[in-house]
Amino acid sequence: MRKKIVAGNWKMNKVFAEAETLITEIADALDEVELINTEVVLCPPSIYLEMTTDVAEEANFMVGAQNVYPEDSGAFTGEISPLMLKALKVDYCIVGHSERRKYFGESNEFLLRKVDALLKHGIRPIFCCGELLPEREAGQHFDVVKKQVEESLFHLGAEAFARIVIAYEPVWAIGTGVTASKEQAQEMHAYIRQLVAEKYNAKTAENTTILYGGSCNGKNAMELFAQPDVDGGLIGGACLKAEEFMQIVTSL
Ligand code: PEP
């Protein structure tokens, strides 16, 4: 049975003391719930990764980075390598978030390199894909997502691909308060699973965790997560308060 995941992408939020409080609140709240076949992943800014992995050793969550540079070391000022993440016992790393594609010009080819660099060091990519609003309005959303997945992931063999988590994040839904309908989410998730089945095989597709992201919150999570091909969520704004994040986690 494929794993369900709720991952919180903190983005560039929280100063140190706030981060410490949020991590502790979530760790305490997770102690009070029983999660079956479900992983919770906290993705704080990189400066808090060490603190987060320290708490994670005794807590019921995993840790993800928000970014990585696809080289082990070298003259790449300001960047963080997969080796560094590995040394901190980071489990996951977000790759291909629409904000990185937009503000940092990250291409499908560059994202492929990140995917490979992470897998080489045993860190699982949470690979984000999703269309812009004009692309959806033009009926191109399936083609856009197909190209992103094919160009950054489908070079992998089946064994490596089994380590990938996919997050479908329609860009028009990210941070906008406009959520994809449960039908739109299910339709795209089923499509992505079909792509995986065609490239690899039915078993690999069945085992692939596909998350939804885009204005998912405590109110709409249950409806979205009830869709057969939606295996959890990648949560932005709503992960910054422990209570709402936990509401989402317990909606799975
Ligand atoms: C995200 O940034 O991955 C995201 C889903 O953001 P939000 O939940 O705020 O739309």
Tab-separated table of C-alpha atoms and ligand atoms in Angstrom:
chain	number	residue	atom	x	y	z
A	1	MET	CA	0.000	0.000	0.000
A	2	ARG	CA	1.415	3.394	-0.931
A	3	LYS	CA	2.322	5.800	1.831
A	4	LYS	CA	0.212	8.849	2.658
A	5	ILE	CA	2.149	12.035	3.326
A	6	VAL	CA	1.392	15.506	4.598
A	7	ALA	CA	4.373	17.797	4.054
A	8	GLY	CA	4.569	21.373	5.284
A	9	ASN	CA	6.522	23.784	3.102
A	10	TRP	CA	7.333	26.687	5.400
A	11	LYS	CA	8.869	28.676	2.535
A	12	MET	CA	10.768	31.758	3.771
A	13	ASN	CA	8.877	32.190	7.044
A	14	LYS	CA	9.606	32.235	10.796
A	15	VAL	CA	12.521	33.647	12.747
A	16	PHE	CA	14.462	31.269	14.981
A	17	ALA	CA	12.307	31.446	18.125
A	18	GLU	CA	9.097	31.094	16.093
A	19	ALA	CA	10.521	28.115	14.250
A	20	GLU	CA	11.489	26.466	17.518
A	21	THR	CA	7.976	26.967	18.892
A	22	LEU	CA	6.266	25.608	15.773
A	23	ILE	CA	8.469	22.506	15.629
A	24	THR	CA	7.839	21.794	19.314
A	25	GLU	CA	4.085	22.346	19.018
A	26	ILE	CA	3.831	19.997	16.047
A	27	ALA	CA	6.025	17.356	17.731
A	28	ASP	CA	3.840	17.495	20.870
A	29	ALA	CA	0.610	17.358	18.883
A	30	LEU	CA	1.855	14.373	16.858
A	31	ASP	CA	2.515	12.511	20.112
A	32	GLU	CA	-1.222	12.634	20.769
A	33	VAL	CA	-2.406	11.090	17.492
A	34	GLU	CA	-2.061	7.677	15.932
A	35	LEU	CA	-1.142	7.839	12.264
A	36	ILE	CA	-1.468	4.708	10.156
A	37	ASN	CA	0.644	4.416	7.011
A	38	THR	CA	1.110	8.181	7.120
A	39	GLU	CA	4.217	10.339	7.240
A	40	VAL	CA	4.375	13.954	8.306
A	41	VAL	CA	7.255	15.938	6.787
A	42	LEU	CA	8.387	19.361	7.960
A	43	CYS	CA	10.274	21.435	5.379
A	44	PRO	CA	11.613	24.498	7.202
A	45	PRO	CA	14.119	27.008	5.816
A	46	SER	CA	17.552	25.388	5.577
A	47	ILE	CA	18.904	27.410	8.488
A	48	TYR	CA	16.536	25.461	10.790
A	49	LEU	CA	17.162	21.995	9.361
A	50	GLU	CA	19.612	20.964	12.069
A	51	MET	CA	17.242	21.977	14.845
A	52	THR	CA	14.382	20.183	13.084
A	53	THR	CA	16.258	16.927	12.546
A	54	ASP	CA	17.383	17.018	16.194
A	55	VAL	CA	13.757	17.158	17.346
A	56	ALA	CA	12.734	14.594	14.716
A	57	GLU	CA	14.999	11.958	16.300
A	58	GLU	CA	12.535	11.727	19.193
A	59	ALA	CA	9.390	12.752	17.339
A	60	ASN	CA	6.938	11.344	14.834
A	61	PHE	CA	7.846	13.402	11.790
A	62	MET	CA	10.381	13.400	8.983
A	63	VAL	CA	12.350	16.356	7.690
A	64	GLY	CA	12.568	17.833	4.223
A	65	ALA	CA	14.715	20.578	2.744
A	66	GLN	CA	13.202	23.174	0.440
A	67	ASN	CA	16.096	23.252	-1.985
A	68	VAL	CA	19.418	21.699	-2.977
A	69	TYR	CA	22.180	22.389	-5.482
A	70	PRO	CA	23.050	19.409	-7.691
A	71	GLU	CA	26.751	19.127	-6.798
A	72	ASP	CA	28.371	17.509	-3.762
A	73	SER	CA	30.596	20.527	-3.013
A	74	GLY	CA	32.406	23.383	-4.705
A	75	ALA	CA	32.343	27.057	-5.621
A	76	PHE	CA	28.589	27.629	-5.527
A	77	THR	CA	28.227	30.515	-3.112
A	78	GLY	CA	25.069	30.424	-1.039
A	79	GLU	CA	24.046	26.925	-2.087
A	80	ILE	CA	23.518	23.742	-0.075
A	81	SER	CA	24.593	20.303	-1.272
A	82	PRO	CA	22.879	16.925	-0.961
A	83	LEU	CA	25.892	15.728	1.053
A	84	MET	CA	25.206	18.440	3.628
A	85	LEU	CA	21.538	17.448	3.792
A	86	LYS	CA	22.490	13.815	4.187
A	87	ALA	CA	24.867	14.634	7.045
A	88	LEU	CA	21.962	16.335	8.845
A	89	LYS	CA	19.775	13.237	8.315
A	90	VAL	CA	17.325	15.069	6.086
A	91	ASP	CA	14.865	12.597	4.540
A	92	TYR	CA	13.215	14.568	1.719
A	93	CYS	CA	13.824	17.597	-0.469
A	94	ILE	CA	11.314	19.630	-2.471
A	95	VAL	CA	12.293	19.883	-6.149
A	96	GLY	CA	10.624	21.887	-8.900
A	97	HIS	CA	8.426	24.102	-6.748
A	98	SER	CA	6.750	26.685	-8.989
A	99	GLU	CA	8.367	29.520	-7.022
A	100	ARG	CA	11.808	28.159	-7.849
A	101	ARG	CA	10.827	27.623	-11.481
A	102	LYS	CA	9.506	31.213	-11.657
A	103	TYR	CA	11.915	33.286	-9.537
A	104	PHE	CA	15.090	31.272	-10.067
A	105	GLY	CA	14.478	30.111	-13.628
A	106	GLU	CA	14.862	26.409	-12.824
A	107	SER	CA	14.303	24.319	-15.934
A	108	ASN	CA	13.171	20.716	-16.251
A	109	GLU	CA	16.762	19.803	-17.213
A	110	PHE	CA	18.215	21.457	-14.105
A	111	LEU	CA	15.595	19.758	-11.931
A	112	LEU	CA	16.633	16.402	-13.384
A	113	ARG	CA	20.126	17.069	-12.022
A	114	LYS	CA	18.716	17.845	-8.579
A	115	VAL	CA	16.663	14.656	-8.600
A	116	ASP	CA	19.739	12.586	-9.477
A	117	ALA	CA	21.948	14.351	-6.926
A	118	LEU	CA	19.440	13.724	-4.133
A	119	LEU	CA	18.838	10.084	-5.010
A	120	LYS	CA	22.593	9.478	-5.097
A	121	HIS	CA	22.644	10.381	-1.404
A	122	GLY	CA	19.458	8.598	-0.376
A	123	ILE	CA	17.296	11.710	-0.060
A	124	ARG	CA	13.799	11.433	-1.491
A	125	PRO	CA	12.709	14.177	-3.896
A	126	ILE	CA	9.211	15.620	-3.536
A	127	PHE	CA	8.848	16.576	-7.176
A	128	CYS	CA	6.404	19.415	-7.871
A	129	CYS	CA	4.599	19.802	-11.168
A	130	GLY	CA	1.647	21.875	-12.258
A	131	GLU	CA	0.301	24.255	-14.849
A	132	LEU	CA	-0.137	28.035	-14.936
A	133	LEU	CA	-3.639	29.504	-15.162
A	134	PRO	CA	-3.416	30.423	-18.879
A	135	GLU	CA	-2.215	26.904	-19.596
A	136	ARG	CA	-5.271	25.433	-17.847
A	137	GLU	CA	-7.564	27.874	-19.585
A	138	ALA	CA	-6.058	26.825	-22.911
A	139	GLY	CA	-6.645	23.163	-22.055
A	140	GLN	CA	-2.890	22.466	-21.965
A	141	HIS	CA	-2.653	21.333	-18.340
A	142	PHE	CA	-2.182	17.634	-19.049
A	143	ASP	CA	0.530	18.319	-21.635
A	144	VAL	CA	2.380	20.715	-19.310
A	145	VAL	CA	2.434	18.256	-16.422
A	146	LYS	CA	3.394	15.388	-18.732
A	147	LYS	CA	6.391	17.344	-20.045
A	148	GLN	CA	7.550	18.279	-16.531
A	149	VAL	CA	7.326	14.701	-15.292
A	150	GLU	CA	8.851	13.180	-18.417
A	151	GLU	CA	11.760	15.614	-18.670
A	152	SER	CA	12.804	15.551	-15.002
A	153	LEU	CA	11.860	12.051	-13.831
A	154	PHE	CA	11.387	9.548	-16.615
A	155	HIS	CA	15.099	9.011	-17.191
A	156	LEU	CA	15.080	7.080	-13.886
A	157	GLY	CA	14.955	3.303	-13.705
A	158	ALA	CA	11.978	1.764	-11.879
A	159	GLU	CA	13.947	1.218	-8.663
A	160	ALA	CA	15.075	4.840	-8.475
A	161	PHE	CA	11.649	6.117	-9.480
A	162	ALA	CA	10.138	4.242	-6.524
A	163	ARG	CA	11.901	6.772	-4.243
A	164	ILE	CA	10.064	9.742	-5.827
A	165	VAL	CA	7.069	11.514	-4.306
A	166	ILE	CA	5.109	13.636	-6.778
A	167	ALA	CA	3.210	16.766	-5.774
A	168	TYR	CA	0.649	18.127	-8.225
A	169	GLU	CA	0.522	21.850	-7.564
A	170	PRO	CA	-1.517	23.889	-10.026
A	171	VAL	CA	0.286	27.229	-9.955
A	172	TRP	CA	-3.002	29.181	-9.985
A	173	ALA	CA	-3.888	27.533	-6.668
A	174	ILE	CA	-0.624	28.227	-4.817
A	175	GLY	CA	-0.982	30.910	-2.177
A	176	THR	CA	-4.095	32.276	-3.875
A	177	GLY	CA	-6.860	30.864	-1.689
A	178	VAL	CA	-8.267	29.228	-4.849
A	179	THR	CA	-8.119	25.465	-4.460
A	180	ALA	CA	-8.455	22.972	-7.279
A	181	SER	CA	-11.819	21.238	-7.011
A	182	LYS	CA	-11.743	17.670	-5.832
A	183	GLU	CA	-12.642	16.626	-9.393
A	184	GLN	CA	-9.783	18.652	-10.923
A	185	ALA	CA	-7.322	17.212	-8.408
A	186	GLN	CA	-8.494	13.639	-8.875
A	187	GLU	CA	-8.450	13.938	-12.670
A	188	MET	CA	-4.837	15.149	-12.753
A	189	HIS	CA	-3.621	12.698	-10.098
A	190	ALA	CA	-5.174	9.788	-12.013
A	191	TYR	CA	-3.525	11.107	-15.194
A	192	ILE	CA	-0.089	11.273	-13.539
A	193	ARG	CA	-0.540	7.755	-12.177
A	194	GLN	CA	-1.443	6.579	-15.670
A	195	LEU	CA	1.729	8.185	-17.060
A	196	VAL	CA	3.771	6.307	-14.459
A	197	ALA	CA	2.001	3.046	-15.312
A	198	GLU	CA	2.732	3.513	-19.009
A	199	LYS	CA	6.398	4.398	-18.428
A	200	TYR	CA	7.101	1.797	-15.734
A	201	ASN	CA	4.347	-0.629	-14.760
A	202	ALA	CA	1.034	-0.844	-12.895
A	203	LYS	CA	2.684	-1.826	-9.613
A	204	THR	CA	5.062	1.161	-9.631
A	205	ALA	CA	2.130	3.469	-10.418
A	206	GLU	CA	0.035	1.960	-7.638
A	207	ASN	CA	2.875	2.505	-5.162
A	208	THR	CA	3.629	6.126	-6.137
A	209	THR	CA	2.552	8.723	-3.593
A	210	ILE	CA	0.981	11.727	-5.337
A	211	LEU	CA	0.301	14.781	-3.166
A	212	TYR	CA	-1.946	17.735	-3.882
A	213	GLY	CA	-0.716	21.281	-3.193
A	214	GLY	CA	-2.376	24.641	-3.631
A	215	SER	CA	-4.382	26.456	-0.949
A	216	CYS	CA	-5.084	23.207	0.868
A	217	ASN	CA	-6.247	24.005	4.408
A	218	GLY	CA	-8.007	22.636	7.457
A	219	LYS	CA	-11.403	23.101	5.812
A	220	ASN	CA	-10.866	21.541	2.385
A	221	ALA	CA	-8.209	18.887	3.123
A	222	MET	CA	-10.623	16.093	3.978
A	223	GLU	CA	-12.546	16.416	0.721
A	224	LEU	CA	-9.344	16.501	-1.352
A	225	PHE	CA	-7.696	13.623	0.527
A	226	ALA	CA	-10.814	11.492	0.073
A	227	GLN	CA	-10.096	11.256	-3.670
A	228	PRO	CA	-8.743	7.830	-4.609
A	229	ASP	CA	-5.565	9.137	-6.251
A	230	VAL	CA	-4.809	11.942	-3.788
A	231	ASP	CA	-2.375	10.561	-1.234
A	232	GLY	CA	-1.968	13.622	0.954
A	233	GLY	CA	-0.799	17.175	0.549
A	234	LEU	CA	2.071	19.599	0.202
A	235	ILE	CA	0.937	22.487	2.358
A	236	GLY	CA	2.196	26.080	2.239
A	237	GLY	CA	0.430	28.839	4.167
A	238	ALA	CA	-1.682	26.495	6.276
A	239	CYS	CA	1.360	24.691	7.710
A	240	LEU	CA	2.576	27.733	9.623
A	241	LYS	CA	0.196	27.257	12.541
A	242	ALA	CA	0.416	23.975	14.422
A	243	GLU	CA	-3.320	23.696	15.006
A	244	GLU	CA	-4.304	24.072	11.357
A	245	PHE	CA	-1.454	21.871	10.167
A	246	MET	CA	-2.595	19.155	12.558
A	247	GLN	CA	-6.163	19.543	11.302
A	248	ILE	CA	-4.825	18.776	7.826
A	249	VAL	CA	-2.700	15.864	9.058
A	250	THR	CA	-5.686	14.274	10.787
A	251	SER	CA	-7.812	14.724	7.651
A	252	LEU	CA	-5.883	11.913	5.973
B	1	PEP	C1	3.153	25.400	-1.761
B	1	PEP	O1	3.826	26.424	-1.770
B	1	PEP	O2	3.665	24.309	-2.006
B	1	PEP	C2	1.740	25.524	-1.468
B	1	PEP	C3	0.967	24.505	-1.694
B	1	PEP	O3	1.338	26.749	-0.957
B	1	PEP	P1	-0.117	27.114	-0.405
B	1	PEP	O4	-0.611	25.954	0.416
B	1	PEP	O5	0.089	28.330	0.434
B	1	PEP	O6	-0.992	27.364	-1.589
